[in-house]
Amino acid sequence: MEALIAIAIGSLTAAGIYLMLRLRTFPVIIGLTMLSYAVNVFIFAAGRLVPGLPAIISPDAAGYTDPLPQALVLTAIVISFGMTAVIVLMALGAWLEAGHDKVDMDDADQEASK
Amino acid sequence: MTLALIAALPFLGALLPGLLIRAGRNACAAVTGSVTLLALVLLAMQAPAVLRGEVVTTRIEWLPSLGLNANFMLDGLGLLFAGLILGIGLLIILYARFYLAKSDPMGVFYTYLMLFQGAMVGIVLSDNILLLLIFWELTSLSSFLLIGYWKHLPEGRQGARMALAVTGGGGLALIAGMLILGNIAGSYDLSVILTQKEAIQASDWYLPALILILLGCFAKSAQFPFHFWLPHAMAAPTPVSAYLHSATMVKAGIFLMARLWPVLAGTPEWFWIVTTAGLITMVLGAKIAFFKDDLKALLAFSTVSHLGLITMLLGMGTAKAATVAVFHIINHATFKAALFMSAGIVDHEAHTRDLKRLGGLRHLMPVTFTIAGIAALSMAGIPPFNGFLSKELMLEEAAHTALGPAWLLPVLATVGALFSVAYSFRFLSHAFLGPKRDDYPHMPHDPGFGLWAAPGFLALLVVLIGVMPMTTAAWLVDVAAGAVTGAPVEVEIKHWHGLYAPALWMSLAAVGGGLAMLGAFVALRAMWDATPRPEAKAIFDGIIEPLAALARAVTQALHNGSLTRAVAIGTVAITAAGLWAFAGGAYSAGTRAMLPLSPVAVIGWGLLMVAVAGVVLVHRNRLMSLILIGIIGLIISLGFAWLSAPDLALTQITVEVVTVVFMLLALNFLPKETPRESTAFRRGRDALIAIGAGAGIGGLAYAIMTRDFAFPSISAYHLAQSKPGAGGTNAVNTIIVDFRGYDTFGEIIVLGIAALLIYALVEALLKPGSANDRLLAMPVRADIAGDRHPLLMVMATRFLLPVAMMIGVFLYFRGHNLPGGGFVAGLVFAIATVMQYMASGLGWTEARQRIEYHALIAAGVLVAAAAGVGSWLFGSPFLSSSYTYVNLWPLEQFELATAAIFDLGVFLCVLGAVLLALNSLSRMARRAGETVSADPYSVDRPEGGK
């Protein structure tokens, strides 16, 4: 099972980075979202995989899952929503301001920024 | 505590000017001045103890494991410098009030000035050298702001940059030197270091430490070869020059040399380096000063020269010379600050500081002439003013010190004094004496009392110290010199040392020679102009420019404004670093037992892989890629549920809903298709980079998961303490709201800021401009929506609203013990509201929305903060939670934890942030022409309604 999870993390990362290397804003955002999934699952997996254990502390539990990565990932999920929302809005603003949704500066932009 | 308060007061005071400037310039100056005055009073209250020979200390542990503590101490040296900094600071605040023009932003000026003052006081009161270094860097930064205060002047900006580069660079050397020193002494506390003279001077590391520390001190105090930055810093407003470049900042280097004098001085290395540098600086600075036409440039080089004089005295390494150095620090601060302020008055009144355009001001500005005259005569070393006293003592010391041949040092010291007489008299005669002219750029006259009060007071001190040194200054010199030398000092300052004292004859030679030089000024000036000499600024620029060009070239190559390029370079670099590390280590397969494959999980995994591949293949169809993203998120949340993480599953699925809705709303405005732009080669290259990174991450994940923990995890502690310590059985939740509550507090603030940022971005886009025009021109595509508010959906969502909210409340309350909590509850509430937006329309929902989303965010942060601060009331640190069990009939026994209040803050903040973000998009939709019915929906309408 570990191998499958590792492959899933790797595929999400690869797909995310490939999309982040595209030239328009929307695929870049989708790519970033996928990279966030990959990172979250990666951190979660660092607590090792244990199915079927209780998440709640009780006297008769045989063992527990690692709560620390879970707590980290939980907040990371919420924060990544905030981050995604901000860049979506920035992409939207750029599209409305400039009339195109390219992520790279062209030569004219570079001249203007100097 | 008092010492820490004295150091903190200016920093606190820095907050006030910006607020008070609205109340007027007088109020602003008065309040700023009273903060400084308060600090001065607190200092004066400590003075009696220090004068008795005690050392006042305040010790606050900060990072004891690093040896970094907020330890302060006040001895004689600290008292002298803190008194100078605060006392002259007060005069400068008064002077600046009348000096700055109406167009200068005064609040900004006072804020910078107070920051600087706090940093300086911090330096001189620090007992811990790491703390001292922090304040040291702060003076470099705040003086950068002050020198560049007139941002519109290129000289100001260049001067500020140069000062920062030189003093900041010296600061780096100083950090290294101080760390070595601390290591030798075994402590970073000055009070310990100062007792370790033998150990330090015997160490192999003594010389490197000495050189590095002196580099820092020389750069700060403008000693040769770093003397060139100070004149360029004169582009600052005159109050800054008077404060930073005469009395305080440039004396920071001197202060540090005096502070470390007991452990560093007395060796041949110290003597040769410090005395030589001081001597060269003194003579060179004085010579250049004589030929400068700009009043402030003349004073700047004379400051360089006098700093050299003090450095030379410290370098001699004898207790007597160090005592003279301390005395001259006092004298120089008084007469030089007065001179700078006088020069500022001349500039202010005559609109020029050029000596070639001045002269005859004696008749027009008698008050200024008197002040400047007293101060300049003191600078020249003419009796009975205070500069004369310390110069006599200096010459006396020089006469008995051999630097190589016995005659060298006395002769050069006399030459320095001679130049000093020459430029002092030139300052006076070329500006004030001579006939009245009729071509001043502006007809000068004496300024109001406010402007000359500060230099006048200093001139009074010059006279008082000069006439009655034993009553006015000797006691201060005694304690300060005692602190420098580490032995009791009883100085005797006399006007007359007898006919057989060499100083008398050296002095007479200096005065005579100086006057002769002034007489021959025209001829000397022609010679000076004819000799080529190295231009420091050109050399400095010659070194800096290529470095800057190199930095620009590297930055441009890596980051030329192309996001894809930056991402590609970053990814390749990280992958390569990982590969390199992997190749360097010995890899062996993991030993942890693997989970067996479960059929359901394999099916889920297969779906995930199909969806991931699908996103890549169809990503140009944006709607489709968004749907696939939803599927991926769903499967991941199922995976969390299966792997015993119900909290994560709940959060992931709710966030997924909100994210997809948000992106759908945004997609509404964006093109629905991504054009195919990149070449096949480029796609192949990108795929290669992506697959490389993915393989690396996947391999790393696999390697981690197939091994046991290398170190015992701290999770065991959290699990064990969750119930007894935090009162909850859901360990994930107790970590979030209790163990790591501080992190969570930061995170909800970040989330709130993100939402406010979105709001602000939308505000900016909706302002008149190209974005707004495009929005208005966007075609309304009613045809796509069909029935915009389907009856069934409207009714279902209205019915579901209370149910969803109840579920949210339920999740919130059980969060501490069972899966749930504030994050999830907030998201569930948000989804319940978003359903209304989607089903019943923006207008209908907004009209029923009573609470501002901004207020929700603010309330969330405040509630969480209150939960944290509340624990102070019980004497516990910030955010420590406590809990109790409550029996409330007819309910079962339940527990109340303060963590629940914190979780309520989380809930409110998440709810507010999510809704504010979504609402911002809906505002754009309305601008784009989305029709809004604020009326009740048609089914609500009474019969016969419109």
PDB file of C-alpha atoms in Angstrom, chain A residues 1-31 33-34 37-38 40-42 44-58 64-106 110 113-114, chain B residues 560-564 567-568 571 592 594-595 597 601 605 608-609 612 615-616 619 622 625-626 629 632-633 636 640 642-648 651-652 655-656 658-659 662-663 666-667 669-671 674-675 677-678 682-683 686-687 690 693-694 697-698 700-702 704-705 707-709 714-715 718-719 722 729 731-732 735-736 747 751 754 757-758 761-762 765 770-771 774-775 778 817-819 823 914 921 924:
ATOM      1  CA  MET A   1       0.000   0.000   0.000  1.00  0.00           C
ATOM      2  CA  GLU A   2       2.858   2.352   0.829  1.00  0.00           C
ATOM      3  CA  ALA A   3       4.109   2.088  -2.721  1.00  0.00           C
ATOM      4  CA  LEU A   4       0.731   3.124  -4.088  1.00  0.00           C
ATOM      5  CA  ILE A   5       0.565   6.153  -1.807  1.00  0.00           C
ATOM      6  CA  ALA A   6       4.098   7.102  -2.796  1.00  0.00           C
ATOM      7  CA  ILE A   7       3.184   6.815  -6.465  1.00  0.00           C
ATOM      8  CA  ALA A   8       0.114   8.963  -5.853  1.00  0.00           C
ATOM      9  CA  ILE A   9       2.217  11.634  -4.135  1.00  0.00           C
ATOM     10  CA  GLY A  10       4.756  11.531  -6.951  1.00  0.00           C
ATOM     11  CA  SER A  11       2.093  11.752  -9.650  1.00  0.00           C
ATOM     12  CA  LEU A  12       0.332  14.647  -7.960  1.00  0.00           C
ATOM     13  CA  THR A  13       3.670  16.448  -7.674  1.00  0.00           C
ATOM     14  CA  ALA A  14       4.625  15.790 -11.279  1.00  0.00           C
ATOM     15  CA  ALA A  15       1.225  16.851 -12.597  1.00  0.00           C
ATOM     16  CA  GLY A  16       1.270  19.927 -10.373  1.00  0.00           C
ATOM     17  CA  ILE A  17       4.708  21.034 -11.513  1.00  0.00           C
ATOM     18  CA  TYR A  18       3.958  20.336 -15.157  1.00  0.00           C
ATOM     19  CA  LEU A  19       0.888  22.552 -14.958  1.00  0.00           C
ATOM     20  CA  MET A  20       2.799  25.234 -13.076  1.00  0.00           C
ATOM     21  CA  LEU A  21       5.180  25.382 -16.025  1.00  0.00           C
ATOM     22  CA  ARG A  22       2.329  26.303 -18.400  1.00  0.00           C
ATOM     23  CA  LEU A  23       2.040  29.818 -19.729  1.00  0.00           C
ATOM     24  CA  ARG A  24      -1.440  30.873 -18.583  1.00  0.00           C
ATOM     25  CA  THR A  25      -2.656  31.675 -15.092  1.00  0.00           C
ATOM     26  CA  PHE A  26      -5.439  29.130 -14.756  1.00  0.00           C
ATOM     27  CA  PRO A  27      -3.344  25.990 -15.323  1.00  0.00           C
ATOM     28  CA  VAL A  28      -0.723  27.418 -12.967  1.00  0.00           C
ATOM     29  CA  ILE A  29      -3.349  27.754 -10.247  1.00  0.00           C
ATOM     30  CA  ILE A  30      -4.629  24.230 -10.879  1.00  0.00           C
ATOM     31  CA  GLY A  31      -1.030  23.021 -10.716  1.00  0.00           C
ATOM     32  CA  THR A  33      -3.606  23.201  -6.008  1.00  0.00           C
ATOM     33  CA  MET A  34      -2.345  19.761  -7.002  1.00  0.00           C
ATOM     34  CA  TYR A  37      -2.463  18.074  -2.246  1.00  0.00           C
ATOM     35  CA  ALA A  38       0.837  16.333  -2.771  1.00  0.00           C
ATOM     36  CA  ASN A  40      -0.347  17.666   2.432  1.00  0.00           C
ATOM     37  CA  VAL A  41      -0.424  13.946   1.768  1.00  0.00           C
ATOM     38  CA  PHE A  42       3.363  13.830   2.036  1.00  0.00           C
ATOM     39  CA  PHE A  44       0.507  13.195   6.530  1.00  0.00           C
ATOM     40  CA  ALA A  45       2.376  10.121   5.305  1.00  0.00           C
ATOM     41  CA  ALA A  46       5.394  11.153   7.369  1.00  0.00           C
ATOM     42  CA  GLY A  47       3.301  10.006  10.362  1.00  0.00           C
ATOM     43  CA  ARG A  48       3.267   6.522   8.710  1.00  0.00           C
ATOM     44  CA  LEU A  49       0.140   4.822   7.449  1.00  0.00           C
ATOM     45  CA  VAL A  50      -2.135   3.101   9.929  1.00  0.00           C
ATOM     46  CA  PRO A  51      -5.685   2.187   8.922  1.00  0.00           C
ATOM     47  CA  GLY A  52      -8.385   1.254  11.367  1.00  0.00           C
ATOM     48  CA  LEU A  53      -6.974   2.773  14.543  1.00  0.00           C
ATOM     49  CA  PRO A  54      -9.105   5.075  16.650  1.00  0.00           C
ATOM     50  CA  ALA A  55      -8.435   8.789  16.401  1.00  0.00           C
ATOM     51  CA  ILE A  56      -9.912   9.328  19.823  1.00  0.00           C
ATOM     52  CA  ILE A  57      -8.251   8.570  23.095  1.00  0.00           C
ATOM     53  CA  SER A  58      -9.972   5.862  25.051  1.00  0.00           C
ATOM     54  CA  TYR A  64      -3.275   5.520  18.004  1.00  0.00           C
ATOM     55  CA  THR A  65      -2.415   7.251  14.806  1.00  0.00           C
ATOM     56  CA  ASP A  66       0.162   9.987  14.913  1.00  0.00           C
ATOM     57  CA  PRO A  67      -1.821  13.169  15.687  1.00  0.00           C
ATOM     58  CA  LEU A  68       0.954  15.657  14.997  1.00  0.00           C
ATOM     59  CA  PRO A  69       1.146  15.489  11.186  1.00  0.00           C
ATOM     60  CA  GLN A  70      -2.631  15.480  11.133  1.00  0.00           C
ATOM     61  CA  ALA A  71      -2.804  18.721  13.076  1.00  0.00           C
ATOM     62  CA  LEU A  72      -0.193  20.252  10.783  1.00  0.00           C
ATOM     63  CA  VAL A  73      -2.005  19.160   7.646  1.00  0.00           C
ATOM     64  CA  LEU A  74      -5.383  20.284   8.949  1.00  0.00           C
ATOM     65  CA  THR A  75      -4.269  23.870   9.277  1.00  0.00           C
ATOM     66  CA  ALA A  76      -2.295  23.603   6.036  1.00  0.00           C
ATOM     67  CA  ILE A  77      -5.439  22.631   4.152  1.00  0.00           C
ATOM     68  CA  VAL A  78      -7.277  25.707   5.403  1.00  0.00           C
ATOM     69  CA  ILE A  79      -4.328  27.997   4.742  1.00  0.00           C
ATOM     70  CA  SER A  80      -3.905  26.644   1.232  1.00  0.00           C
ATOM     71  CA  PHE A  81      -7.505  27.604   0.568  1.00  0.00           C
ATOM     72  CA  GLY A  82      -6.670  31.159   1.606  1.00  0.00           C
ATOM     73  CA  MET A  83      -3.582  31.165  -0.595  1.00  0.00           C
ATOM     74  CA  THR A  84      -5.422  29.720  -3.587  1.00  0.00           C
ATOM     75  CA  ALA A  85      -8.159  32.286  -3.200  1.00  0.00           C
ATOM     76  CA  VAL A  86      -5.644  35.125  -3.188  1.00  0.00           C
ATOM     77  CA  ILE A  87      -3.831  33.977  -6.313  1.00  0.00           C
ATOM     78  CA  VAL A  88      -7.109  33.297  -8.110  1.00  0.00           C
ATOM     79  CA  LEU A  89      -8.068  36.869  -7.401  1.00  0.00           C
ATOM     80  CA  MET A  90      -4.663  38.107  -8.543  1.00  0.00           C
ATOM     81  CA  ALA A  91      -4.991  36.119 -11.756  1.00  0.00           C
ATOM     82  CA  LEU A  92      -8.438  37.561 -12.262  1.00  0.00           C
ATOM     83  CA  GLY A  93      -7.186  41.063 -11.621  1.00  0.00           C
ATOM     84  CA  ALA A  94      -4.309  40.610 -14.050  1.00  0.00           C
ATOM     85  CA  TRP A  95      -6.669  39.313 -16.721  1.00  0.00           C
ATOM     86  CA  LEU A  96      -9.029  42.241 -16.275  1.00  0.00           C
ATOM     87  CA  GLU A  97      -6.276  44.842 -16.066  1.00  0.00           C
ATOM     88  CA  ALA A  98      -4.034  43.615 -18.871  1.00  0.00           C
ATOM     89  CA  GLY A  99      -6.502  41.856 -21.104  1.00  0.00           C
ATOM     90  CA  HIS A 100      -4.474  38.649 -21.222  1.00  0.00           C
ATOM     91  CA  ASP A 101      -3.717  35.907 -18.716  1.00  0.00           C
ATOM     92  CA  LYS A 102      -0.086  35.121 -19.497  1.00  0.00           C
ATOM     93  CA  VAL A 103       2.151  34.487 -16.530  1.00  0.00           C
ATOM     94  CA  ASP A 104       5.440  35.527 -18.118  1.00  0.00           C
ATOM     95  CA  MET A 105       6.480  39.086 -18.731  1.00  0.00           C
ATOM     96  CA  ASP A 106       7.073  39.772 -22.384  1.00  0.00           C
ATOM     97  CA  GLN A 110      10.384  43.851 -18.826  1.00  0.00           C
ATOM     98  CA  SER A 113       9.633  47.358 -15.165  1.00  0.00           C
ATOM     99  CA  LYS A 114      13.234  48.525 -15.370  1.00  0.00           C
TER     100      LYS A 114
ATOM    101  CA  ASN B 560      13.932  37.773 -15.598  1.00  0.00           C
ATOM    102  CA  GLY B 561      10.235  38.263 -14.944  1.00  0.00           C
ATOM    103  CA  SER B 562       9.268  34.863 -16.278  1.00  0.00           C
ATOM    104  CA  LEU B 563       7.423  32.776 -13.698  1.00  0.00           C
ATOM    105  CA  THR B 564       7.831  29.553 -15.635  1.00  0.00           C
ATOM    106  CA  VAL B 567       9.730  27.641 -11.282  1.00  0.00           C
ATOM    107  CA  ALA B 568      11.751  25.488 -13.666  1.00  0.00           C
ATOM    108  CA  THR B 571      12.518  22.704  -9.367  1.00  0.00           C
ATOM    109  CA  ARG B 592       9.022  -1.469   8.324  1.00  0.00           C
ATOM    110  CA  MET B 594       4.094  -2.713   4.715  1.00  0.00           C
ATOM    111  CA  LEU B 595       0.326  -2.582   4.692  1.00  0.00           C
ATOM    112  CA  LEU B 597      -3.216  -4.043  -0.497  1.00  0.00           C
ATOM    113  CA  ALA B 601      -8.167   1.282  -1.595  1.00  0.00           C
ATOM    114  CA  TRP B 605      -6.087   4.840  -6.013  1.00  0.00           C
ATOM    115  CA  LEU B 608      -7.108   9.136  -8.389  1.00  0.00           C
ATOM    116  CA  MET B 609      -4.474   8.265 -10.961  1.00  0.00           C
ATOM    117  CA  VAL B 612      -4.532  13.160 -12.208  1.00  0.00           C
ATOM    118  CA  VAL B 615      -6.131  16.921 -15.461  1.00  0.00           C
ATOM    119  CA  VAL B 616      -2.832  16.957 -17.323  1.00  0.00           C
ATOM    120  CA  HIS B 619      -6.067  20.963 -18.740  1.00  0.00           C
ATOM    121  CA  ARG B 622     -10.628  24.652 -17.788  1.00  0.00           C
ATOM    122  CA  SER B 625      -9.911  20.312 -15.162  1.00  0.00           C
ATOM    123  CA  LEU B 626     -11.802  21.931 -12.284  1.00  0.00           C
ATOM    124  CA  ILE B 629      -9.721  18.586  -9.261  1.00  0.00           C
ATOM    125  CA  ILE B 632      -9.039  14.318  -6.671  1.00  0.00           C
ATOM    126  CA  GLY B 633      -9.911  16.238  -3.532  1.00  0.00           C
ATOM    127  CA  ILE B 636      -7.905  12.322  -0.959  1.00  0.00           C
ATOM    128  CA  PHE B 640      -7.645  10.398   4.997  1.00  0.00           C
ATOM    129  CA  TRP B 642      -9.457   5.299   5.598  1.00  0.00           C
ATOM    130  CA  LEU B 643      -6.067   6.058   7.146  1.00  0.00           C
ATOM    131  CA  SER B 644      -7.579   6.909  10.551  1.00  0.00           C
ATOM    132  CA  ALA B 645      -7.669  10.668  10.123  1.00  0.00           C
ATOM    133  CA  PRO B 646     -11.345  11.652  10.314  1.00  0.00           C
ATOM    134  CA  ASP B 647     -10.531  15.265  11.174  1.00  0.00           C
ATOM    135  CA  LEU B 648      -8.530  15.641   8.009  1.00  0.00           C
ATOM    136  CA  THR B 651     -11.628  19.427   6.612  1.00  0.00           C
ATOM    137  CA  GLN B 652     -10.476  18.291   3.187  1.00  0.00           C
ATOM    138  CA  VAL B 655     -12.431  22.958   1.849  1.00  0.00           C
ATOM    139  CA  GLU B 656     -12.753  21.145  -1.453  1.00  0.00           C
ATOM    140  CA  VAL B 658     -15.450  25.900  -1.036  1.00  0.00           C
ATOM    141  CA  THR B 659     -12.389  25.923  -3.295  1.00  0.00           C
ATOM    142  CA  PHE B 662     -14.637  29.820  -5.605  1.00  0.00           C
ATOM    143  CA  MET B 663     -12.722  28.782  -8.691  1.00  0.00           C
ATOM    144  CA  ALA B 666     -13.653  33.074 -10.946  1.00  0.00           C
ATOM    145  CA  LEU B 667     -13.727  30.996 -14.111  1.00  0.00           C
ATOM    146  CA  PHE B 669     -14.783  35.855 -15.841  1.00  0.00           C
ATOM    147  CA  LEU B 670     -11.807  34.066 -17.349  1.00  0.00           C
ATOM    148  CA  PRO B 671     -11.422  32.450 -20.769  1.00  0.00           C
ATOM    149  CA  THR B 674      -6.237  27.618 -22.519  1.00  0.00           C
ATOM    150  CA  PRO B 675      -4.645  28.056 -25.952  1.00  0.00           C
ATOM    151  CA  GLU B 677       1.205  27.840 -27.008  1.00  0.00           C
ATOM    152  CA  SER B 678       4.317  25.926 -26.075  1.00  0.00           C
ATOM    153  CA  ARG B 682       9.116  22.688 -24.488  1.00  0.00           C
ATOM    154  CA  ARG B 683       6.307  20.405 -23.353  1.00  0.00           C
ATOM    155  CA  ASP B 686       8.612  20.506 -18.832  1.00  0.00           C
ATOM    156  CA  ALA B 687       7.382  16.935 -18.582  1.00  0.00           C
ATOM    157  CA  ALA B 690       8.015  17.485 -13.617  1.00  0.00           C
ATOM    158  CA  ALA B 693      10.608  16.109  -9.303  1.00  0.00           C
ATOM    159  CA  GLY B 694       7.634  13.763  -8.915  1.00  0.00           C
ATOM    160  CA  ILE B 697       9.168  13.231  -3.973  1.00  0.00           C
ATOM    161  CA  GLY B 698       7.505   9.873  -4.468  1.00  0.00           C
ATOM    162  CA  LEU B 700      11.339  10.129  -0.673  1.00  0.00           C
ATOM    163  CA  ALA B 701       7.824   9.452   0.578  1.00  0.00           C
ATOM    164  CA  TYR B 702       8.308   5.755  -0.022  1.00  0.00           C
ATOM    165  CA  ILE B 704      10.056   7.498   4.796  1.00  0.00           C
ATOM    166  CA  MET B 705       6.971   5.306   4.948  1.00  0.00           C
ATOM    167  CA  ARG B 707      11.035   3.005   7.848  1.00  0.00           C
ATOM    168  CA  ASP B 708      10.285   3.437  11.509  1.00  0.00           C
ATOM    169  CA  PHE B 709      10.877   6.739  13.214  1.00  0.00           C
ATOM    170  CA  ILE B 714       7.006  13.857  20.332  1.00  0.00           C
ATOM    171  CA  SER B 715       3.527  12.668  19.409  1.00  0.00           C
ATOM    172  CA  HIS B 718       0.696  14.836  22.989  1.00  0.00           C
ATOM    173  CA  LEU B 719      -1.286  11.629  23.116  1.00  0.00           C
ATOM    174  CA  SER B 722      -4.275  15.241  25.589  1.00  0.00           C
ATOM    175  CA  THR B 729      -9.803  13.140  23.891  1.00  0.00           C
ATOM    176  CA  ALA B 731      -5.551  14.662  20.189  1.00  0.00           C
ATOM    177  CA  VAL B 732      -5.570  16.447  16.820  1.00  0.00           C
ATOM    178  CA  ILE B 735      -2.845  20.072  19.460  1.00  0.00           C
ATOM    179  CA  ILE B 736      -4.525  22.727  17.338  1.00  0.00           C
ATOM    180  CA  GLU B 747      -2.722  30.934  11.065  1.00  0.00           C
ATOM    181  CA  LEU B 751      -6.294  33.558   6.789  1.00  0.00           C
ATOM    182  CA  ALA B 754      -5.722  36.761   2.944  1.00  0.00           C
ATOM    183  CA  LEU B 757      -6.335  41.191   0.735  1.00  0.00           C
ATOM    184  CA  ILE B 758      -8.896  39.694  -1.612  1.00  0.00           C
ATOM    185  CA  LEU B 761      -7.903  43.652  -4.584  1.00  0.00           C
ATOM    186  CA  VAL B 762     -11.540  43.650  -5.625  1.00  0.00           C
ATOM    187  CA  LEU B 765     -10.376  46.407  -9.558  1.00  0.00           C
ATOM    188  CA  SER B 770      -9.235  49.330 -17.490  1.00  0.00           C
ATOM    189  CA  ALA B 771     -10.319  46.412 -15.277  1.00  0.00           C
ATOM    190  CA  ARG B 774     -13.631  45.280 -19.106  1.00  0.00           C
ATOM    191  CA  LEU B 775     -16.009  44.116 -16.405  1.00  0.00           C
ATOM    192  CA  MET B 778     -18.498  41.735 -20.321  1.00  0.00           C
ATOM    193  CA  ASN B 817     -13.305  15.152  22.168  1.00  0.00           C
ATOM    194  CA  LEU B 818     -14.399  13.766  18.806  1.00  0.00           C
ATOM    195  CA  PRO B 819     -13.594  14.632  15.199  1.00  0.00           C
ATOM    196  CA  PHE B 823     -12.053  24.884  11.399  1.00  0.00           C
ATOM    197  CA  VAL B 914     -14.260  32.231   3.445  1.00  0.00           C
ATOM    198  CA  LEU B 921     -16.183  37.637  -6.267  1.00  0.00           C
ATOM    199  CA  MET B 924     -17.445  41.607  -9.300  1.00  0.00           C
TER     200      MET B 924
END
